[in-house]
Tab-separated table of C-alpha atoms in Angstrom:
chain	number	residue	atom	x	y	z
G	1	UNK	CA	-16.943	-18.855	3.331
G	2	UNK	CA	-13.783	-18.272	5.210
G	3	UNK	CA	-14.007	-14.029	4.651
G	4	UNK	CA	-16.961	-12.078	4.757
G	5	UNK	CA	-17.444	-11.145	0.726
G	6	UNK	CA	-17.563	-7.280	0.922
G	7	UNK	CA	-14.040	-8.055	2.740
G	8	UNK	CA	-13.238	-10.280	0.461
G	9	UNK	CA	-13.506	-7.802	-2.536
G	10	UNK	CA	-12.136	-5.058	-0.916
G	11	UNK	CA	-8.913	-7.170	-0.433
G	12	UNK	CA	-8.762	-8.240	-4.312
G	13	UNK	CA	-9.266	-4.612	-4.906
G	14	UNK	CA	-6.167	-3.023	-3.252
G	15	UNK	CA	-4.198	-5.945	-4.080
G	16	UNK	CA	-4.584	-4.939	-7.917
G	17	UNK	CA	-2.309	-1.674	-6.750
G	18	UNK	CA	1.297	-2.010	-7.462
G	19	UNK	CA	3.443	-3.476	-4.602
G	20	UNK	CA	0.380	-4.716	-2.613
G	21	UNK	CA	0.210	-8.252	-1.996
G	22	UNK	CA	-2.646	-10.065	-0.423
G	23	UNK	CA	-1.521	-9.887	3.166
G	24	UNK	CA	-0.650	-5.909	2.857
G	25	UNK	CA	-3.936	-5.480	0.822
G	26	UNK	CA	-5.615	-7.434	3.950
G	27	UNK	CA	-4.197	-5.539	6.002
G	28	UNK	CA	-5.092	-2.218	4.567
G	29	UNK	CA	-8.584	-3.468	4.565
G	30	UNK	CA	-8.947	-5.030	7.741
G	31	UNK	CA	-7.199	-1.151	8.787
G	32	UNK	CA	-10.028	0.847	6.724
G	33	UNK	CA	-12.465	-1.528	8.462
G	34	UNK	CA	-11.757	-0.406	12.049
G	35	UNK	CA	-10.853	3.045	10.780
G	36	UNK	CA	-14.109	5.093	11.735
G	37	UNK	CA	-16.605	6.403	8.865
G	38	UNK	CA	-15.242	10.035	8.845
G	39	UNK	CA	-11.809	8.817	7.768
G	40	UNK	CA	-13.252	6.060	4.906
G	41	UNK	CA	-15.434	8.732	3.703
G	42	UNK	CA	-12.081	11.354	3.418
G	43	UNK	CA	-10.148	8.591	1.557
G	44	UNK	CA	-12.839	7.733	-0.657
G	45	UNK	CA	-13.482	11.052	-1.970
G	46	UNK	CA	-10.130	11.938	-2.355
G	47	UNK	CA	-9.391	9.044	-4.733
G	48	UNK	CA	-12.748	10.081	-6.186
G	49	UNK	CA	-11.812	13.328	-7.168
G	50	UNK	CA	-8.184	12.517	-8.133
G	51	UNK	CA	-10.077	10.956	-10.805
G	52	UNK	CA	-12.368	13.448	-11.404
G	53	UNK	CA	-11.109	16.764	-11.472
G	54	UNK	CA	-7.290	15.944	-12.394
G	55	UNK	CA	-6.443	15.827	-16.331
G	56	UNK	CA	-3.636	15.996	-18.289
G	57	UNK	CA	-2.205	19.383	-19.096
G	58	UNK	CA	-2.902	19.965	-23.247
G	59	UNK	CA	0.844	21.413	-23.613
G	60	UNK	CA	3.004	18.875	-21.435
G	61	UNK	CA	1.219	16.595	-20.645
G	62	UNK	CA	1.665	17.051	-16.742
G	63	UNK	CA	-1.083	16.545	-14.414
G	64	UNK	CA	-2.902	19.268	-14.107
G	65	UNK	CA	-6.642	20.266	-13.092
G	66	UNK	CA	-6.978	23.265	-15.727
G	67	UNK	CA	-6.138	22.756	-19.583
G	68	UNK	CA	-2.666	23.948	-18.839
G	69	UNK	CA	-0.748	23.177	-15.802
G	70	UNK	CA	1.064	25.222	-13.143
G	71	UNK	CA	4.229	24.913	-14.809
G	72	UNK	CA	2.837	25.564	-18.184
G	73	UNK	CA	1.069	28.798	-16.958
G	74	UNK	CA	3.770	30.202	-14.490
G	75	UNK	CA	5.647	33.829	-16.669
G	76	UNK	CA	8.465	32.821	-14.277
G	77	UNK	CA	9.813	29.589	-15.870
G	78	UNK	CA	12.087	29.763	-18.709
G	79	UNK	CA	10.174	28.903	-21.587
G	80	UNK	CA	13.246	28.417	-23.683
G	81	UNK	CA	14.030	25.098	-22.149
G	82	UNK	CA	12.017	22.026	-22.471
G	83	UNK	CA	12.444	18.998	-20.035
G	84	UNK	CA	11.214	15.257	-21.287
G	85	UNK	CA	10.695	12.653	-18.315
G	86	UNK	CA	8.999	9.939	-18.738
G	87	UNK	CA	6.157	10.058	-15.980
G	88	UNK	CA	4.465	12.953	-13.824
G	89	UNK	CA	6.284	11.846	-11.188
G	90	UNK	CA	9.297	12.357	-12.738
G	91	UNK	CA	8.088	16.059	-12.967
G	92	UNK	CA	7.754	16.019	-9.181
G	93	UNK	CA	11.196	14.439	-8.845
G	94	UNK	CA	12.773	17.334	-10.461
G	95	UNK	CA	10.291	19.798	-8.959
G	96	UNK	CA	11.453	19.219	-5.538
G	97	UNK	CA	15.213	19.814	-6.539
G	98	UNK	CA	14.717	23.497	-7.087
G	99	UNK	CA	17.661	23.205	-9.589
G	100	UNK	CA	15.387	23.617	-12.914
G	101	UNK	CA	13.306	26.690	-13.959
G	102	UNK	CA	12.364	25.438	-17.715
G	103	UNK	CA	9.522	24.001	-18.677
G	104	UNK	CA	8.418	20.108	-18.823
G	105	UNK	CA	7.313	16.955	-21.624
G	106	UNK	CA	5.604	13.802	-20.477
G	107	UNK	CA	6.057	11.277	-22.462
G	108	UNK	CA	3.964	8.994	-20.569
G	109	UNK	CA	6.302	5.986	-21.044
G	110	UNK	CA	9.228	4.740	-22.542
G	111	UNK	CA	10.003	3.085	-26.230
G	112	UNK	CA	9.322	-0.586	-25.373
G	113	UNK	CA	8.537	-2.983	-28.588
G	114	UNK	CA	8.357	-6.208	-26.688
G	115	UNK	CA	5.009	-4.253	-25.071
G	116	UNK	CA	3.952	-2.980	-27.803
G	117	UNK	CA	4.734	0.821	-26.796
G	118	UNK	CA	5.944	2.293	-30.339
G	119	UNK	CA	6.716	5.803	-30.784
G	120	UNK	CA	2.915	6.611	-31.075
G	121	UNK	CA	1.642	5.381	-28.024
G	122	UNK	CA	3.756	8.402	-26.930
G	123	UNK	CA	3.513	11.944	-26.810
G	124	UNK	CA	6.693	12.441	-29.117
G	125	UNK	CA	4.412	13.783	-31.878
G	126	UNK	CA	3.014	16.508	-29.467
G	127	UNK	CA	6.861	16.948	-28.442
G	128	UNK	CA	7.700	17.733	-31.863
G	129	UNK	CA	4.833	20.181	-32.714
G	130	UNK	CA	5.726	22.296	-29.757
G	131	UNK	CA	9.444	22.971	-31.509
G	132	UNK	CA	6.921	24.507	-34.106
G	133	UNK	CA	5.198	26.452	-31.975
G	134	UNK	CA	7.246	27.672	-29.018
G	135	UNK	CA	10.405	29.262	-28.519
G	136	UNK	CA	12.607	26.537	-27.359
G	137	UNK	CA	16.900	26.409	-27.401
G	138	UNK	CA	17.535	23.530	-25.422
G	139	UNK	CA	15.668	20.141	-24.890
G	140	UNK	CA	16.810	17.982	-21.988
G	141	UNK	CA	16.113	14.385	-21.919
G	142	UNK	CA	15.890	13.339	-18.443
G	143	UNK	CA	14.568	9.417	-18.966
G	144	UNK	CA	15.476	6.624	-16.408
G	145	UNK	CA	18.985	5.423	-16.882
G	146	UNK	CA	17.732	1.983	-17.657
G	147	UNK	CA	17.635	0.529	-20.929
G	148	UNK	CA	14.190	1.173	-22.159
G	149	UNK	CA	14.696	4.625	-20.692
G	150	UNK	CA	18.236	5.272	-22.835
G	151	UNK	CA	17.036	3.666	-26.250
G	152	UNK	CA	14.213	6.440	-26.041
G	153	UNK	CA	16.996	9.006	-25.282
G	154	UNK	CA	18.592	8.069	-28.773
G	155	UNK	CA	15.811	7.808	-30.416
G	156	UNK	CA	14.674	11.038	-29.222
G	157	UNK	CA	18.037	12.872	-29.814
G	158	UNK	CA	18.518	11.433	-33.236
G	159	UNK	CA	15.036	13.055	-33.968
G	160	UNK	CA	15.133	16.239	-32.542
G	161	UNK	CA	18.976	17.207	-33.623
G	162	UNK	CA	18.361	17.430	-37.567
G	163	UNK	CA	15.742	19.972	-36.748
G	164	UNK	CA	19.069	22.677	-35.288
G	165	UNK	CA	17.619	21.925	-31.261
G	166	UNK	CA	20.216	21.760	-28.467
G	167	UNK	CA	19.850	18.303	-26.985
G	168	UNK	CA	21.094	17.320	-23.758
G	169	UNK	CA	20.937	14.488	-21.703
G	170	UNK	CA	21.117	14.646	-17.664
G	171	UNK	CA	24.139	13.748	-16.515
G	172	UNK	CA	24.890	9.785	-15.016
G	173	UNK	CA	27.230	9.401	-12.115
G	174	UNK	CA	27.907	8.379	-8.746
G	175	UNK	CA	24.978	9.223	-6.927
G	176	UNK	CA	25.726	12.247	-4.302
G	177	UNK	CA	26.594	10.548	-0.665
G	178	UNK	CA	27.752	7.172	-2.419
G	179	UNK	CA	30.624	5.037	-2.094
G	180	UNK	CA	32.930	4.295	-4.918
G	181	UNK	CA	33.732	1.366	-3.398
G	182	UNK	CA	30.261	0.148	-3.485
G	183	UNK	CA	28.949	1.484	-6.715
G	184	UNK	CA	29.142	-0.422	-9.795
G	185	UNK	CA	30.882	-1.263	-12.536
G	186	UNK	CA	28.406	0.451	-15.123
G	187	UNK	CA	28.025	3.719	-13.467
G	188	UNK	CA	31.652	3.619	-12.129
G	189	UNK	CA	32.707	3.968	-15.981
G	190	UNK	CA	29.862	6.330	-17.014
G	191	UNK	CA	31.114	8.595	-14.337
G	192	UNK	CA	34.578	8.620	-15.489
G	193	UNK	CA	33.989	8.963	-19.335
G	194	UNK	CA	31.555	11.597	-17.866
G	195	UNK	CA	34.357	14.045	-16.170
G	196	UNK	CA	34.320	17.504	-16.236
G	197	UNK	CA	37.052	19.808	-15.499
G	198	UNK	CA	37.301	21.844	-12.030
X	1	UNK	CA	2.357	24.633	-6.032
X	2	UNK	CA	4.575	21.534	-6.961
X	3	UNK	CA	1.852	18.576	-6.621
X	4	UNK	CA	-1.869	19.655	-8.158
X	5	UNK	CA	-3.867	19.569	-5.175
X	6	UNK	CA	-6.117	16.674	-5.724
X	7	UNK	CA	-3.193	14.603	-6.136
X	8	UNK	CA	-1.414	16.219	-2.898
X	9	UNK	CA	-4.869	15.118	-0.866
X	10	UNK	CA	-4.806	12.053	-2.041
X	11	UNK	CA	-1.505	11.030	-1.769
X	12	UNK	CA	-1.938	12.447	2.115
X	13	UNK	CA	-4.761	10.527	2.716
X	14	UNK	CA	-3.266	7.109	1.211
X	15	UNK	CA	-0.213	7.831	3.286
X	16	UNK	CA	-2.066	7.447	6.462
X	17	UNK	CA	-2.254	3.776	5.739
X	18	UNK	CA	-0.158	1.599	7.575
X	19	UNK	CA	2.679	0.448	5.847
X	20	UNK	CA	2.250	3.275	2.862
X	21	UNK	CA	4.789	5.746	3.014
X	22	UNK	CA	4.993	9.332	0.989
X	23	UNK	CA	6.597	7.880	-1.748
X	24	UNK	CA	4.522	4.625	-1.950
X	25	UNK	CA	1.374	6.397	-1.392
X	26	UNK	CA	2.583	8.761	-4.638
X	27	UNK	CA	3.295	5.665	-6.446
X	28	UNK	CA	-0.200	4.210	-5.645
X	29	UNK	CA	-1.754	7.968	-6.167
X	30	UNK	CA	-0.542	8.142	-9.613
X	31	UNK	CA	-1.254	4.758	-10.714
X	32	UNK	CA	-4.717	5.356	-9.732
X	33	UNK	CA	-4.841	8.902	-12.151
X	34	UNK	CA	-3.845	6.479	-14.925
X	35	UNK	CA	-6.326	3.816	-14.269
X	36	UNK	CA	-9.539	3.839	-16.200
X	37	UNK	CA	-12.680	5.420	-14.124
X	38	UNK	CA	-14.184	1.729	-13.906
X	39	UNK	CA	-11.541	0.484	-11.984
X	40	UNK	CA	-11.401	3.435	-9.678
X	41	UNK	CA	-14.811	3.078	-9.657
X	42	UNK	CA	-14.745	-0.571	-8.274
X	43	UNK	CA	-11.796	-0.231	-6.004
X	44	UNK	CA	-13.690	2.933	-4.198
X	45	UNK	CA	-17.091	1.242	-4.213
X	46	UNK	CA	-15.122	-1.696	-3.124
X	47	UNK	CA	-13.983	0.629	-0.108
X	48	UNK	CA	-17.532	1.556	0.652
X	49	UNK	CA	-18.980	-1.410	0.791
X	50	UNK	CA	-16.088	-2.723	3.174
X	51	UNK	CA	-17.442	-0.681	5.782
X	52	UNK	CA	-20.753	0.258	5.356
X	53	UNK	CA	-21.916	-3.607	4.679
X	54	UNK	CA	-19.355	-5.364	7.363
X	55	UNK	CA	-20.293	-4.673	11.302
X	56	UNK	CA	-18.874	-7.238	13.781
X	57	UNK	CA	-20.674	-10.551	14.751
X	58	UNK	CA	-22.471	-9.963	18.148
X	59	UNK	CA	-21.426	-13.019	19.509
X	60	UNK	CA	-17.580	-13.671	18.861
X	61	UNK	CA	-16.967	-10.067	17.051
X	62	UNK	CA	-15.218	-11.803	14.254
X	63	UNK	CA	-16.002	-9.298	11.227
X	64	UNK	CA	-19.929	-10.673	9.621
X	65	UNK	CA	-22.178	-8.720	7.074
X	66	UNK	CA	-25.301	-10.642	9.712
X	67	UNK	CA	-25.745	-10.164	13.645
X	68	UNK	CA	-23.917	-13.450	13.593
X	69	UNK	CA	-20.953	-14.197	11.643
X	70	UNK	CA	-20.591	-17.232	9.339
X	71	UNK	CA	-18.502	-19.305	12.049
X	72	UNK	CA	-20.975	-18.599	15.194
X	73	UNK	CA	-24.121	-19.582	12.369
X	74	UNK	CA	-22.316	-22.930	11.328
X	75	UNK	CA	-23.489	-26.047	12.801
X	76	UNK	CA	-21.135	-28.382	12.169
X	77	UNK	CA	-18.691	-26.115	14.384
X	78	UNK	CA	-17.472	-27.811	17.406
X	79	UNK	CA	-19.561	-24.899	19.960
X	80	UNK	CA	-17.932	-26.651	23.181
X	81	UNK	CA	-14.342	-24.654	21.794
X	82	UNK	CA	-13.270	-20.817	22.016
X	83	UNK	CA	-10.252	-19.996	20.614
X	84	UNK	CA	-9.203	-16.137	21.564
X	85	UNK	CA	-7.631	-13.789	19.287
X	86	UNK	CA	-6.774	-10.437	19.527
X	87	UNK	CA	-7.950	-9.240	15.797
X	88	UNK	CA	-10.423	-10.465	13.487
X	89	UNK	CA	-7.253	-10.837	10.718
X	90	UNK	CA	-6.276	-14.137	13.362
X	91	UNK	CA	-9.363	-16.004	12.899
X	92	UNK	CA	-8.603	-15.254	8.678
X	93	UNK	CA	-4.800	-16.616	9.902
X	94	UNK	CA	-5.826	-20.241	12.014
X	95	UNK	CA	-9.145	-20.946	9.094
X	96	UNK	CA	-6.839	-21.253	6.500
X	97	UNK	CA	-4.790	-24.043	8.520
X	98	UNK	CA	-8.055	-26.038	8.175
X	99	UNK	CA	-6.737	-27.446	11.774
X	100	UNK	CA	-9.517	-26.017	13.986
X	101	UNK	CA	-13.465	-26.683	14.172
X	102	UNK	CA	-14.410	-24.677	16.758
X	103	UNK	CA	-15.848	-21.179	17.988
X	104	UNK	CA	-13.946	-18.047	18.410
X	105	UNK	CA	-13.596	-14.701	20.228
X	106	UNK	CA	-12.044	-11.624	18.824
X	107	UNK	CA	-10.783	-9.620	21.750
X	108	UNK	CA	-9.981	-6.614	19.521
X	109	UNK	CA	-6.563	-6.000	21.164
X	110	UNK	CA	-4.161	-6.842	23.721
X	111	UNK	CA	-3.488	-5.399	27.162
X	112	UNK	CA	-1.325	-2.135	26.434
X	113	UNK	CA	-1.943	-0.245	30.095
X	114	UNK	CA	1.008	2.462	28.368
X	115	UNK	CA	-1.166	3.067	25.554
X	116	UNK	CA	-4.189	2.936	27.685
X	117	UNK	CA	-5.734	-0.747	26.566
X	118	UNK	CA	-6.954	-1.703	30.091
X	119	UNK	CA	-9.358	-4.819	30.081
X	120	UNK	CA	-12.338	-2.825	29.772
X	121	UNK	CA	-11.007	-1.764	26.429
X	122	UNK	CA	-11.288	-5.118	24.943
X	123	UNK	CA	-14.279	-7.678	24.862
X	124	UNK	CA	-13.045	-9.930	28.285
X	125	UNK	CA	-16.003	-9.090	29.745
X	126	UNK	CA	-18.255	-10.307	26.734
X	127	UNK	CA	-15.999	-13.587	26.903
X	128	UNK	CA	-16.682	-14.410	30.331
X	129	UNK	CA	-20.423	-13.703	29.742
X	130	UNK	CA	-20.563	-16.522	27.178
X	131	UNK	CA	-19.139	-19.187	29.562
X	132	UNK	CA	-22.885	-18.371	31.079
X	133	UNK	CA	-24.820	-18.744	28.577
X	134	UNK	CA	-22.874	-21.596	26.226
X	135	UNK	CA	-21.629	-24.713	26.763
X	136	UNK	CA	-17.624	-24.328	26.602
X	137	UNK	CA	-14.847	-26.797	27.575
X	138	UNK	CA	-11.920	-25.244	26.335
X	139	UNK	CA	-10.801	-21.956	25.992
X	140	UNK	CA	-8.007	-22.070	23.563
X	141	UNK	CA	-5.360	-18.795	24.191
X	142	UNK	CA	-3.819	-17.951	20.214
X	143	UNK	CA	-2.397	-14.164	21.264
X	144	UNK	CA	0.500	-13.087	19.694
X	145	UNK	CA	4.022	-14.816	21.641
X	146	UNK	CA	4.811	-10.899	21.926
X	147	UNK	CA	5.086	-9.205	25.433
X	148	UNK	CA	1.760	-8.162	25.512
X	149	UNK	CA	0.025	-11.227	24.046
X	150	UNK	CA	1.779	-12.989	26.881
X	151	UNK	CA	0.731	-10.383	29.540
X	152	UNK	CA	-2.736	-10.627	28.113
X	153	UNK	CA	-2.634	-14.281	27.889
X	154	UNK	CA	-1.824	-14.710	31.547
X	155	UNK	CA	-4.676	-12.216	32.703
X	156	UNK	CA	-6.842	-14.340	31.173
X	157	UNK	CA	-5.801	-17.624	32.240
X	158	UNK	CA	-6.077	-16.515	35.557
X	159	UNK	CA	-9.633	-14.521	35.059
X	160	UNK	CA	-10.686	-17.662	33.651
X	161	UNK	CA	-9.234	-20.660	35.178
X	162	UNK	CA	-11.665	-20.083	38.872
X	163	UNK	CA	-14.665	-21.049	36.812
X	164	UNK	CA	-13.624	-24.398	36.329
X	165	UNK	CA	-12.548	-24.032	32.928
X	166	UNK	CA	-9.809	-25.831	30.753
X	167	UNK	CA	-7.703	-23.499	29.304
X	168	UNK	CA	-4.998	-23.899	26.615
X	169	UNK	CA	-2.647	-22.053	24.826
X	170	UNK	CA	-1.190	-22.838	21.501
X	171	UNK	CA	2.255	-24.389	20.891
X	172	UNK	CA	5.528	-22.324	20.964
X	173	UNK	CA	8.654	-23.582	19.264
X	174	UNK	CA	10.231	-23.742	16.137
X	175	UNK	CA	8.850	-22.845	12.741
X	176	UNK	CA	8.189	-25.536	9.920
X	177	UNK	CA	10.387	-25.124	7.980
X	178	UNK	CA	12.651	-23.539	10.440
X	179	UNK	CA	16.161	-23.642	10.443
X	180	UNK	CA	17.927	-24.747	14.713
X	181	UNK	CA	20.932	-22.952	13.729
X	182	UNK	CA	19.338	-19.518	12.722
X	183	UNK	CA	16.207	-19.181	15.164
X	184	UNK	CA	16.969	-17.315	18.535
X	185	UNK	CA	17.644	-17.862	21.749
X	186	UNK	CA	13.984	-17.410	23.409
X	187	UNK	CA	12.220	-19.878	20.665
X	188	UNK	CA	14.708	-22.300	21.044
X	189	UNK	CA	14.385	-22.141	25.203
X	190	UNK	CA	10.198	-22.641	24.769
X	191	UNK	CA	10.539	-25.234	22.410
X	192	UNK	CA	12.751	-27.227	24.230
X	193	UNK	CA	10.539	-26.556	27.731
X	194	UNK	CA	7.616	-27.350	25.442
X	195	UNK	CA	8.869	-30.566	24.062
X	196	UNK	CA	6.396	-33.336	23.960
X	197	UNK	CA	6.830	-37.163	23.961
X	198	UNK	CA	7.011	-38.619	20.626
């Protein structure tokens, strides 16, 4: 046996993560091996409990370790605006910009037929029912600009407008600090048919 | 708070992985919230196990789950052969090359005197202890053709070359596969002082 099997498993463990291979997942294991107890014990529990005490927030969908999230609870977001991304981490994406005081919807993917993701394998029907419930002007879609990501946007928008919502989409562009020169053809033209005045 | 704070430790202690970054770590963190519990289960178990069952072999401290490790147990090893390596990930590295039948000796390091990796720090002393008590020809050098690998390399051909011992290093030169025209300066220099008749 050319690795030790507890080793062995370890590495075909991490390498089921997303963007570990086999050499980074040996790595990381060869790493957690020489690591002393103290600091396998800290990472073990925290992945144990990430599991354990975080669920999803019952109005958003966010992550969350109460039945409603931060966001969700906070008096000091504007509860007229709803945001739909497509993952937490989108949440913390837009989060960290400080430019958005509304309130959030995780979808928890995007339309994708090929995999089998149909509109019920997503949280659109919760999405809905909240227009029924809560007070809400304005729902932004804020999906990935890919094409998965935009066919939900239409689908979404073509939903939500007959019911007299305010649908917006965030806005596609040259990215801030990039080069015209550089950028490409696709989101060259989306940022000119995209101008606003000054 | 932006992150829930589950999520926040574990991303933190993911990050301290080599290799993971914030954003990776997040990545990782999240896809481990939307795993089932079984597989969490097995990867963390998987973790424990890693070091709890795997100490280091007390002759060659290659990484075993016994007092001896697989390699120093077989007998159809060649015994009269040490090949040195600085981490237990080399001997993982030259048994998948299938070209090698002998013993090894996992130094645990290189020489570093800036980061304070003097010789006592690494297992020299236990290597020069088993030229006593085994029956060794050939101590085969496979460090790393960095700076210190060299520097470490050289200590111990001369530590070890007084007690009438053959010692070897392995090849440097150009990469199977290689391309002259690309590789630099310094491989192209050894392989050309290393050439061999053909």
């Amino acid at each position: 046996m050319l690795i030790a099997e507890p080793l062995q498993t370890a590495i075909e463990e991490l390498s089921k993560l997303p963007s570990i291979g086999k050499k980074t997942a040996q790595r990381l294991a060869i790493y957690i091996l020489k690591s002393d107890s103290d600091a396998v014990e800290k990472l073990v529990t925290s992945l144990t409990e990430l599991k354990s005490k975080i669920r999803f927030c019952d109005r958003c969908y966010n992550i969350s370790t109460e039945e409603f999230c931060d966001i969700c609870k906070s008096p000091k977001r504007d509860s007229s605006l709803i945001c739909v991304v497509e993952e937490a981490s989108d949440v913390i994406a837009i989060e960290k910009t400080h430019e958005y005081n509304g309130l959030y919807h995780v979808l928890g993917g995007v339309l994708s037929p090929l995999s089998g993701i149909n509109p019920d394998s997503l949280k659109i029907r919760e999405l809905i029912k909240r227009f029924e419930v809560e007070e809400i002007n304005e729902v932004i879609l804020a999906l990935n600009p890919d094409t998965e990501g935009e066919t939900t946007s239409l689908y979404l928008a073509r939903l939500i407008k007959p019911l007299n919502m305010k649908v917006t989409r965030i806005a596609r562009g040259l990215p801030i600090g990039g080069d015209l020169e550089f950028a490409d053809e696709a989101t060259i033209g989306r940022a000119v048919l995209g101008r606003i005045s000054v």
